[in-house]
JSON list of C-alpha atoms in Angstrom, two decimals:
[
{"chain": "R", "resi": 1, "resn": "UNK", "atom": "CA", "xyz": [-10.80, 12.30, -5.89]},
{"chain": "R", "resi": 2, "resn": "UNK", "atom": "CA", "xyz": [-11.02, 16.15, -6.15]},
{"chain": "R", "resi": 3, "resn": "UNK", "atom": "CA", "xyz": [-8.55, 16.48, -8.47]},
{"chain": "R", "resi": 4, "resn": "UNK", "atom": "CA", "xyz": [-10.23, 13.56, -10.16]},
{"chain": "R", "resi": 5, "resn": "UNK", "atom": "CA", "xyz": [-6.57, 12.14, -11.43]},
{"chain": "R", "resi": 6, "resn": "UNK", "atom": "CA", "xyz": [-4.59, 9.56, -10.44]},
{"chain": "R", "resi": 7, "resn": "UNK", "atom": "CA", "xyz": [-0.97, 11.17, -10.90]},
{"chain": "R", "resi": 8, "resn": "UNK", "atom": "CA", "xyz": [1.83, 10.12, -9.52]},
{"chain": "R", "resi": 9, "resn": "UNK", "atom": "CA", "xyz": [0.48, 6.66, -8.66]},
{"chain": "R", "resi": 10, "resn": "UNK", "atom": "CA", "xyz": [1.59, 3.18, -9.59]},
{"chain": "R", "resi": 11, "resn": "UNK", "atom": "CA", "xyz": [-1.11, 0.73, -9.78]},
{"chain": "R", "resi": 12, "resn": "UNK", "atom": "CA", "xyz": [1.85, -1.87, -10.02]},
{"chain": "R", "resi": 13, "resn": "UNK", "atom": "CA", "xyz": [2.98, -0.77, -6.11]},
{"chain": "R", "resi": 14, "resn": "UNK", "atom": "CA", "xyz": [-1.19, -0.91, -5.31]},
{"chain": "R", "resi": 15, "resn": "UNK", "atom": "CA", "xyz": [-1.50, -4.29, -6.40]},
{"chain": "R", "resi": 16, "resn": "UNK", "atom": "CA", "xyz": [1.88, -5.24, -4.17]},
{"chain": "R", "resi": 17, "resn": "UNK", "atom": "CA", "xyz": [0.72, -3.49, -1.43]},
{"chain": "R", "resi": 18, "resn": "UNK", "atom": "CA", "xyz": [-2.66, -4.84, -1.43]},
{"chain": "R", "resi": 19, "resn": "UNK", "atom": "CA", "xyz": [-0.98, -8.63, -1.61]},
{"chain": "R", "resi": 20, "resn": "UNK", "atom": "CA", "xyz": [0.99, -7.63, 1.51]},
{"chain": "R", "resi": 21, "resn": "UNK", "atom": "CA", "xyz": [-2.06, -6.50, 3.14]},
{"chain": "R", "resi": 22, "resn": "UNK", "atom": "CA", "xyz": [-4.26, -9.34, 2.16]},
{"chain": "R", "resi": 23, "resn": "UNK", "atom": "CA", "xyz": [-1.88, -11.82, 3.32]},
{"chain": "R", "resi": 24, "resn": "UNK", "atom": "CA", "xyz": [-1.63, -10.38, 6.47]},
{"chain": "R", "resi": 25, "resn": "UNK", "atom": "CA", "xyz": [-4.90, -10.27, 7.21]},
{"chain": "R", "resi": 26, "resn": "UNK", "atom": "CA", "xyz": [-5.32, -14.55, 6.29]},
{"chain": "R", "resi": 27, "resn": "UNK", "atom": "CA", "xyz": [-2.68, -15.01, 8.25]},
{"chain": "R", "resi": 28, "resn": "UNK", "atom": "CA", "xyz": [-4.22, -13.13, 10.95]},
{"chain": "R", "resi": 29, "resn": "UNK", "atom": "CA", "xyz": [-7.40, -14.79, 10.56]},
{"chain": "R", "resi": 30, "resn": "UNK", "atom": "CA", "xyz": [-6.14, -18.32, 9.56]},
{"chain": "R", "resi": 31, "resn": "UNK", "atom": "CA", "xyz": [-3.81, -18.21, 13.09]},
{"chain": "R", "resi": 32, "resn": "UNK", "atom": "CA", "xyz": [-6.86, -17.17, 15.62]},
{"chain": "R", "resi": 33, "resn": "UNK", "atom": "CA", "xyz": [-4.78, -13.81, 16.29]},
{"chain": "R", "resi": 34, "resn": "UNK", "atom": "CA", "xyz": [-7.08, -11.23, 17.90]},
{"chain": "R", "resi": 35, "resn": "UNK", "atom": "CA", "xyz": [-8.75, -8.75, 15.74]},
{"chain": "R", "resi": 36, "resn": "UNK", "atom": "CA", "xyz": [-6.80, -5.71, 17.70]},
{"chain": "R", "resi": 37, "resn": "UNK", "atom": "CA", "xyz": [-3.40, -7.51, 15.82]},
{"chain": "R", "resi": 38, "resn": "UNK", "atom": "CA", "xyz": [-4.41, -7.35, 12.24]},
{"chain": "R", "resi": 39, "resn": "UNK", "atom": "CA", "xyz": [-8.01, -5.18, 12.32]},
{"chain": "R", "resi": 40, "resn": "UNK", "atom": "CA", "xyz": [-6.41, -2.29, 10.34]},
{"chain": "R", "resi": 41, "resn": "UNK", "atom": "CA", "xyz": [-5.55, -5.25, 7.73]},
{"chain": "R", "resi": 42, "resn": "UNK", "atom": "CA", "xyz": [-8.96, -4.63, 6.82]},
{"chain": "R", "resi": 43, "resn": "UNK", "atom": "CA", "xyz": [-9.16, -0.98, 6.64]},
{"chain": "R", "resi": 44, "resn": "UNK", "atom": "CA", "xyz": [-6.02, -0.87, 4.75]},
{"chain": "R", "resi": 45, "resn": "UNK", "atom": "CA", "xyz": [-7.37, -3.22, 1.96]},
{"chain": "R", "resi": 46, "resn": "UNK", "atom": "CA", "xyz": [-10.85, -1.33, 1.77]},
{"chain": "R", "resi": 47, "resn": "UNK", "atom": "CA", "xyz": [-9.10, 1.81, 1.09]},
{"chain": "R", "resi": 48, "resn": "UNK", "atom": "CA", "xyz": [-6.41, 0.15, -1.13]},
{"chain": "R", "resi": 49, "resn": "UNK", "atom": "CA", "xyz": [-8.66, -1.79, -3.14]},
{"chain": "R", "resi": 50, "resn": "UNK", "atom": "CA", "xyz": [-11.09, 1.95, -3.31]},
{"chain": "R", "resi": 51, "resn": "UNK", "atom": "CA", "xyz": [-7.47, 3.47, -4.58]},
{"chain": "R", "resi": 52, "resn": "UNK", "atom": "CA", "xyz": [-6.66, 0.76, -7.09]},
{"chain": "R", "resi": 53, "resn": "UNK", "atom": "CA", "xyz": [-10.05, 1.31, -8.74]},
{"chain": "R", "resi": 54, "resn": "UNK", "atom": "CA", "xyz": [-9.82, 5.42, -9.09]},
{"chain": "R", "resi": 55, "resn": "UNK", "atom": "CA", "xyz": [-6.40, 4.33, -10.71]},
{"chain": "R", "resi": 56, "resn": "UNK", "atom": "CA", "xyz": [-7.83, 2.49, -13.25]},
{"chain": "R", "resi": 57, "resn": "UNK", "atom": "CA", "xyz": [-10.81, 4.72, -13.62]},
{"chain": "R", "resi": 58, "resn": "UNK", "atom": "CA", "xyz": [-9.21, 7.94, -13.47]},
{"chain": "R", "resi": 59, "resn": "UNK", "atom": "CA", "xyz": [-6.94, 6.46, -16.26]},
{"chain": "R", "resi": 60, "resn": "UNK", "atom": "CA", "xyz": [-9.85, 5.85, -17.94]},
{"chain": "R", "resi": 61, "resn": "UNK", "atom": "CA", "xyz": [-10.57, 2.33, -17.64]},
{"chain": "R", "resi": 62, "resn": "UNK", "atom": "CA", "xyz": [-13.48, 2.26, -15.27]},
{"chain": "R", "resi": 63, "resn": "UNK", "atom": "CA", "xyz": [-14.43, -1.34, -16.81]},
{"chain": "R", "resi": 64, "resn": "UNK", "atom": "CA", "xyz": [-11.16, -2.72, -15.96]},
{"chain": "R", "resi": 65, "resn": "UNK", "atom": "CA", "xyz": [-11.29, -1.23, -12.22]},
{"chain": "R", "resi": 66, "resn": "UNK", "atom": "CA", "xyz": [-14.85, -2.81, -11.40]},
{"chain": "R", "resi": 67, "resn": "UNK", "atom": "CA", "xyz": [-12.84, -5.90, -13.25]},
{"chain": "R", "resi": 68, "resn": "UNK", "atom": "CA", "xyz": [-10.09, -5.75, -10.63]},
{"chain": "R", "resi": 69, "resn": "UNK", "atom": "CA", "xyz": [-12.59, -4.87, -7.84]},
{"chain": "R", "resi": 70, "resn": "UNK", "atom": "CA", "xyz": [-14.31, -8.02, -8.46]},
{"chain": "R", "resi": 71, "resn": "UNK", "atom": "CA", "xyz": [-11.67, -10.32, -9.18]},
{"chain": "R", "resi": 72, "resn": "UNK", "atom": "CA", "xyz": [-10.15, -9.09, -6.20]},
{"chain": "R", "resi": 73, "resn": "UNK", "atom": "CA", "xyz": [-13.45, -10.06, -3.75]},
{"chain": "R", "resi": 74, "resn": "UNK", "atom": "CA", "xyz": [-13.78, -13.50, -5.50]},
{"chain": "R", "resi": 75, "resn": "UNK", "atom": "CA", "xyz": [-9.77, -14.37, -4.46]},
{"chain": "R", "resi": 76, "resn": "UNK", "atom": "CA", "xyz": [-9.90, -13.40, -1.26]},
{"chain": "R", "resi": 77, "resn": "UNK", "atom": "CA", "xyz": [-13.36, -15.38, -0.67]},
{"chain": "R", "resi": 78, "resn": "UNK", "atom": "CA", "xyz": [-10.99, -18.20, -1.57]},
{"chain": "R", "resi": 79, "resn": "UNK", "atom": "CA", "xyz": [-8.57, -17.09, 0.45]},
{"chain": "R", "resi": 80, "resn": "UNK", "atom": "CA", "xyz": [-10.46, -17.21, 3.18]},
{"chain": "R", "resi": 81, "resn": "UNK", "atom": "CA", "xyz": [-12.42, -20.72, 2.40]},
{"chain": "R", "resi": 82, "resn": "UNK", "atom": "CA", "xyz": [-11.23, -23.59, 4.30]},
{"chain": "R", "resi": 83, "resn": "UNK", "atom": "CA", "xyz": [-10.35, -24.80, 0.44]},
{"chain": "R", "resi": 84, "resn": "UNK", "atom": "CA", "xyz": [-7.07, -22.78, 0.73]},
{"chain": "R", "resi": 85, "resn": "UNK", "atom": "CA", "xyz": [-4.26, -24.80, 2.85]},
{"chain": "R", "resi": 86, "resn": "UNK", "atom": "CA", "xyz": [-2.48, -23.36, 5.58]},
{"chain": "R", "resi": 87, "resn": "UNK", "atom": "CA", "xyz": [0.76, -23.74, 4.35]},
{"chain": "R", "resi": 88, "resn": "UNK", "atom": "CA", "xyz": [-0.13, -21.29, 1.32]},
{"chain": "R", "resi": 89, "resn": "UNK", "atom": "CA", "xyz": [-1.28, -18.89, 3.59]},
{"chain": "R", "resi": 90, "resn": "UNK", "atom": "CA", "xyz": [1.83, -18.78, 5.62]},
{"chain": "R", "resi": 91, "resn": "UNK", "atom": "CA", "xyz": [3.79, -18.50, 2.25]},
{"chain": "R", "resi": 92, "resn": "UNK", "atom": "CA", "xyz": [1.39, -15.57, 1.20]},
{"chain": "R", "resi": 93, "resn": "UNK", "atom": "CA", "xyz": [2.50, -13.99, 4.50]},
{"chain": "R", "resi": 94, "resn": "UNK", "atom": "CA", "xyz": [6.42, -14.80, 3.76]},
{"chain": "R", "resi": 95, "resn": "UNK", "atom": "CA", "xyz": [6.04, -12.93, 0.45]},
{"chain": "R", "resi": 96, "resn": "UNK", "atom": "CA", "xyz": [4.74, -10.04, 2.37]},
{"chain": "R", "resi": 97, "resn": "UNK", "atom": "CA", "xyz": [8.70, -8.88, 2.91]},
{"chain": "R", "resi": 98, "resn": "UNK", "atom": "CA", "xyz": [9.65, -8.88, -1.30]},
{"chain": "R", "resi": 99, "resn": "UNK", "atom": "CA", "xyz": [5.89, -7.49, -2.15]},
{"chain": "R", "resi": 100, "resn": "UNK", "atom": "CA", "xyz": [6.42, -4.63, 0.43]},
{"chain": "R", "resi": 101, "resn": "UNK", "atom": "CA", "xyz": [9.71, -4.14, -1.13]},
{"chain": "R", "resi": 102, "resn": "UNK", "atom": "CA", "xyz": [8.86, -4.19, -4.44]},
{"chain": "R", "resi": 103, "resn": "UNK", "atom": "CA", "xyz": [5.60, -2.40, -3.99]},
{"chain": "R", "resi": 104, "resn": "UNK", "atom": "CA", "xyz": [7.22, 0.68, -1.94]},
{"chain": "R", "resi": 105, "resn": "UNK", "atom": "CA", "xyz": [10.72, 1.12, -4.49]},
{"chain": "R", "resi": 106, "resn": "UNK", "atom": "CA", "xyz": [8.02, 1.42, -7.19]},
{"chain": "R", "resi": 107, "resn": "UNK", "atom": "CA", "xyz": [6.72, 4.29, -5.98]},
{"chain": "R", "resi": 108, "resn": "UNK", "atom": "CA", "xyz": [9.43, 5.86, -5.16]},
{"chain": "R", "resi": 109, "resn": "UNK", "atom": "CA", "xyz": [10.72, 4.89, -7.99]},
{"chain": "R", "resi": 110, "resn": "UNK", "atom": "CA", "xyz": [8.16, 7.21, -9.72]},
{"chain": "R", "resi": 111, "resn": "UNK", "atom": "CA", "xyz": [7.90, 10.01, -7.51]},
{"chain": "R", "resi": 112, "resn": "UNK", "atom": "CA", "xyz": [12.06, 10.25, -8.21]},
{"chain": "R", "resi": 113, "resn": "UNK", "atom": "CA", "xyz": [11.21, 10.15, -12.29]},
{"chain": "R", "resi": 114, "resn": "UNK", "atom": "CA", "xyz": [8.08, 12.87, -11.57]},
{"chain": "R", "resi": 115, "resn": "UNK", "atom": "CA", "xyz": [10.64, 14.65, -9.50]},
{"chain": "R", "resi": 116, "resn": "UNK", "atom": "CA", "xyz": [7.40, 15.17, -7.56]},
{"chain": "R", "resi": 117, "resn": "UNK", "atom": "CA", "xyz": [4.84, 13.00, -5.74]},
{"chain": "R", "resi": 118, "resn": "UNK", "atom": "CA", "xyz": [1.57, 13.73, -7.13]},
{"chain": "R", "resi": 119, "resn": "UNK", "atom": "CA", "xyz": [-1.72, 12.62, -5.93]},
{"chain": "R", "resi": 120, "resn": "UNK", "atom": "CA", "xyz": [0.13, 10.67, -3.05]},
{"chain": "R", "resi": 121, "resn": "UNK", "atom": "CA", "xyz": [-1.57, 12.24, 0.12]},
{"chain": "R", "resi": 122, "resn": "UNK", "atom": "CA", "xyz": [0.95, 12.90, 2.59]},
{"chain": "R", "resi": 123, "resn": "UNK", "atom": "CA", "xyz": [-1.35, 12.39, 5.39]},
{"chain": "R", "resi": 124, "resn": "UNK", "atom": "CA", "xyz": [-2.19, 9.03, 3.73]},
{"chain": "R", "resi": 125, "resn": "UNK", "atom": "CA", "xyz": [1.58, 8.35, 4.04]},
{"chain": "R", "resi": 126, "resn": "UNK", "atom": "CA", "xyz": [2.31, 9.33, 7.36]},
{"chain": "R", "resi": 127, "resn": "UNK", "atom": "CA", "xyz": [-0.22, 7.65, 8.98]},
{"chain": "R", "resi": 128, "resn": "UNK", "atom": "CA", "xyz": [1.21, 4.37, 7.59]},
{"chain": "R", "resi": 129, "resn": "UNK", "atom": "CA", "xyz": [4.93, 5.18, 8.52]},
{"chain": "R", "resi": 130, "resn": "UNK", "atom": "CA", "xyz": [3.31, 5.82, 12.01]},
{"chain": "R", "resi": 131, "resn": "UNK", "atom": "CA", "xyz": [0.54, 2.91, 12.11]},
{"chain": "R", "resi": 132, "resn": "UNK", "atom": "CA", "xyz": [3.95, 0.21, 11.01]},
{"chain": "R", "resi": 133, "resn": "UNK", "atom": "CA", "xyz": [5.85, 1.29, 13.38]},
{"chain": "R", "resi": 134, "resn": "UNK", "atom": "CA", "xyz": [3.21, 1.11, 16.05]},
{"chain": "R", "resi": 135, "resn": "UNK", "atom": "CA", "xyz": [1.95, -2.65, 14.37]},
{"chain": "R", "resi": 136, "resn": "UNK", "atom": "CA", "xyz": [6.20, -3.88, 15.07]},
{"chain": "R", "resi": 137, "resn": "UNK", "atom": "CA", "xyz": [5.54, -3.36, 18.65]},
{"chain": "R", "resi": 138, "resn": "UNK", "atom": "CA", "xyz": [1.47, -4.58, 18.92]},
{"chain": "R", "resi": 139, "resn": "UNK", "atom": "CA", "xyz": [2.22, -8.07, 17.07]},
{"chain": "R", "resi": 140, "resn": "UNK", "atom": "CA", "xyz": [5.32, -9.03, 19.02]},
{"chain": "R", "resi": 141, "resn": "UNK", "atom": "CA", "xyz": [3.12, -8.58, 22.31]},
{"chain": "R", "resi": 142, "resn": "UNK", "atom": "CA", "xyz": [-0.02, -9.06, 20.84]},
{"chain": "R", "resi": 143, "resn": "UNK", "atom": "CA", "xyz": [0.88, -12.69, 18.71]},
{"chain": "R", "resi": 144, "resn": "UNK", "atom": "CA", "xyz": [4.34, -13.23, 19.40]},
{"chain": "R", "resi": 145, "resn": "UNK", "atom": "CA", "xyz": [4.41, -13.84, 16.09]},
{"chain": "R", "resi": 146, "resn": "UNK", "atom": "CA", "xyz": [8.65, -13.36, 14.77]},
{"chain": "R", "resi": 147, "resn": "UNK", "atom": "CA", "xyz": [7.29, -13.50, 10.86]},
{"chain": "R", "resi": 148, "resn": "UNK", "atom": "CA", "xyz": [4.33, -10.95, 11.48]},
{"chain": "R", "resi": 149, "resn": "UNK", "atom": "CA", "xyz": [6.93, -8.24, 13.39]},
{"chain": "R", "resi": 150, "resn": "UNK", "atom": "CA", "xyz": [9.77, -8.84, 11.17]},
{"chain": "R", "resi": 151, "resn": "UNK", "atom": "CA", "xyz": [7.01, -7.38, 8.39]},
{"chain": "R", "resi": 152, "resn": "UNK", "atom": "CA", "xyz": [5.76, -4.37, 10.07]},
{"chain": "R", "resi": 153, "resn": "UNK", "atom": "CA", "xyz": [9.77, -3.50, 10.91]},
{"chain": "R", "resi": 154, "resn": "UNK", "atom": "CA", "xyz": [10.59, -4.20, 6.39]},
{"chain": "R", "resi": 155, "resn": "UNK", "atom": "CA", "xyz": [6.92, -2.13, 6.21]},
{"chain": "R", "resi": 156, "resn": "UNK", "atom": "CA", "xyz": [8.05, 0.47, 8.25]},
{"chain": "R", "resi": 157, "resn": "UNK", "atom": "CA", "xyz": [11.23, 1.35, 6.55]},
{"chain": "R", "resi": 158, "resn": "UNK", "atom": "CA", "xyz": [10.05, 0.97, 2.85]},
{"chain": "R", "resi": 159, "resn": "UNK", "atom": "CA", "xyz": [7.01, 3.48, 4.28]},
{"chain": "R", "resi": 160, "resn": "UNK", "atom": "CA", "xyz": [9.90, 6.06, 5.72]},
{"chain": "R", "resi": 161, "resn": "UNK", "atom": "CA", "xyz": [11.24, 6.48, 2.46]},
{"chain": "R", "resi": 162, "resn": "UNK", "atom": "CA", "xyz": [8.07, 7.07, 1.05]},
{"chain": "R", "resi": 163, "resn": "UNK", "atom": "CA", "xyz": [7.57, 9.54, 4.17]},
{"chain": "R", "resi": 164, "resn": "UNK", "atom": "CA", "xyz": [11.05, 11.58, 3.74]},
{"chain": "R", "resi": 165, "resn": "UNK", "atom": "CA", "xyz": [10.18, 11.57, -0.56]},
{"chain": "R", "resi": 166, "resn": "UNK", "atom": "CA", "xyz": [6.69, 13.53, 0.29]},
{"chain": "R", "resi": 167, "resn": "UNK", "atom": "CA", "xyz": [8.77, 15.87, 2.86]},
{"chain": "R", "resi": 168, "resn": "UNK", "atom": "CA", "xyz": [12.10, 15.94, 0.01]},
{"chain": "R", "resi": 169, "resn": "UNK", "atom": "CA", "xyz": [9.18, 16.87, -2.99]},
{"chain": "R", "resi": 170, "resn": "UNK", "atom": "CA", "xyz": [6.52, 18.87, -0.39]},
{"chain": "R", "resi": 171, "resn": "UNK", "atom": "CA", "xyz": [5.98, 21.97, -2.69]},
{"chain": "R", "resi": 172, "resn": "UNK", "atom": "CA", "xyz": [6.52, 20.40, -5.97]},
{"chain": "R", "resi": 173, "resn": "UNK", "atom": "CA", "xyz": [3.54, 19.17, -7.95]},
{"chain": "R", "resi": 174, "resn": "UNK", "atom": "CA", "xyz": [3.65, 18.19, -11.55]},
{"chain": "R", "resi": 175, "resn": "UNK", "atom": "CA", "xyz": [2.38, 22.22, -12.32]},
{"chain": "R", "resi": 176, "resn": "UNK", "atom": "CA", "xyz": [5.24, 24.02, -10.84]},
{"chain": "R", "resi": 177, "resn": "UNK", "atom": "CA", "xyz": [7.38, 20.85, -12.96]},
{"chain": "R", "resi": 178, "resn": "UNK", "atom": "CA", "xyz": [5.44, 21.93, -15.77]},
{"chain": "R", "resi": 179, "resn": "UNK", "atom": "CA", "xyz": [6.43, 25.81, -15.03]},
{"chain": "R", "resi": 180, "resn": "UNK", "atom": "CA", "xyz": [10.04, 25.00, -14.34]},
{"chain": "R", "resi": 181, "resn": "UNK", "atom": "CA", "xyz": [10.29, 22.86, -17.84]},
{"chain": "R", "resi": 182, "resn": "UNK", "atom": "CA", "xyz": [8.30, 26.15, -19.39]},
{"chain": "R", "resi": 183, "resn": "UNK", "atom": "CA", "xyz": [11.64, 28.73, -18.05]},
{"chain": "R", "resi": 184, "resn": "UNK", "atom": "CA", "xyz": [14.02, 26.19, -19.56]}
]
């Protein structure tokens, strides 16, 4: 937000990651689980729906992000209704795997073509690689749950090589790119 740009990021691996996220939080919910096994579900899809809209309007589409933000709330109302079967909400959580595949070789995907990783805060990432790694061992003795831990351990290493890009690309920013294109 101070740098008021959204550089570096791909609202295509936001949008993945915030279907992971979503469906683990209904299938959290929709299973009884205890809040302590999927309560950072929620913080993670505040602050990943908050990041999806500075995409759009730091791209300067603010119309489209309250668009998204809203579109967004109305689905997972629906999600959440007693309307939506159980058995799509387990399949939302079995697509969790690809999406957090997908989602995470996107971005690094474009950090490797910025040859830099932009407005990706490291601390942002870190705490992730950490918090999956710590979620592997909380849902296996927290829900017992083989589909829920087999996700955190896929989450965790797509989030490591996020992790190792922001330590590979730590003092390059798309200025000193800039520079180094300039000396060329």
């Amino acid at each position: 937000m101070a740098a008021k740009s959204a550089e570096g990021l791909s609202f295509k691996s936001v949008l993945l990651e915030l279907l992971a996220i979503t469906g683990t939080m209904a299938y959290s919910i929709a299973n009884g689980f205890p809040f302590s096994s999927w309560g950072e579900a929620l913080f993670l899809m505040l602050q990943t729906v908050t990041i999806g809209f500075l995409i759009q309007k730091y791209g300067g589409r603010s119309g489209s992000g309250v668009l998204f933000v809203l579109l967004y709330l109305s689905l997972l109302l629906l999600l959440l209704s007693p309307v939506t079967p159980m058995a799509a909400v387990t399949s939302m959580q079995a697509f969790n795997m690809p999406a957090i595949i997908i989602g995470r070789l996107i971005q690094a995907a474009t950090n490797f073509q910025n040859g830099h990783t932009g407005q990706l805060s490291a601390v942002s990432v870190f705490l992730l690689f950490a918090g999956s790694l710590a979620r592997i061992f909380t849902s296996v003795q927290e829900t017992g749950d083989t589909l829920m831990a087999l996700t955190y351990v896929i989450s965790s290493t797509c989030n490591g090589v996020i992790a190792m890009q922001v330590l590979y690309y730590w003092k390059r920013s798309p200025q000193t790119k800039q520079k180094k294109k300039k000396r060329e």
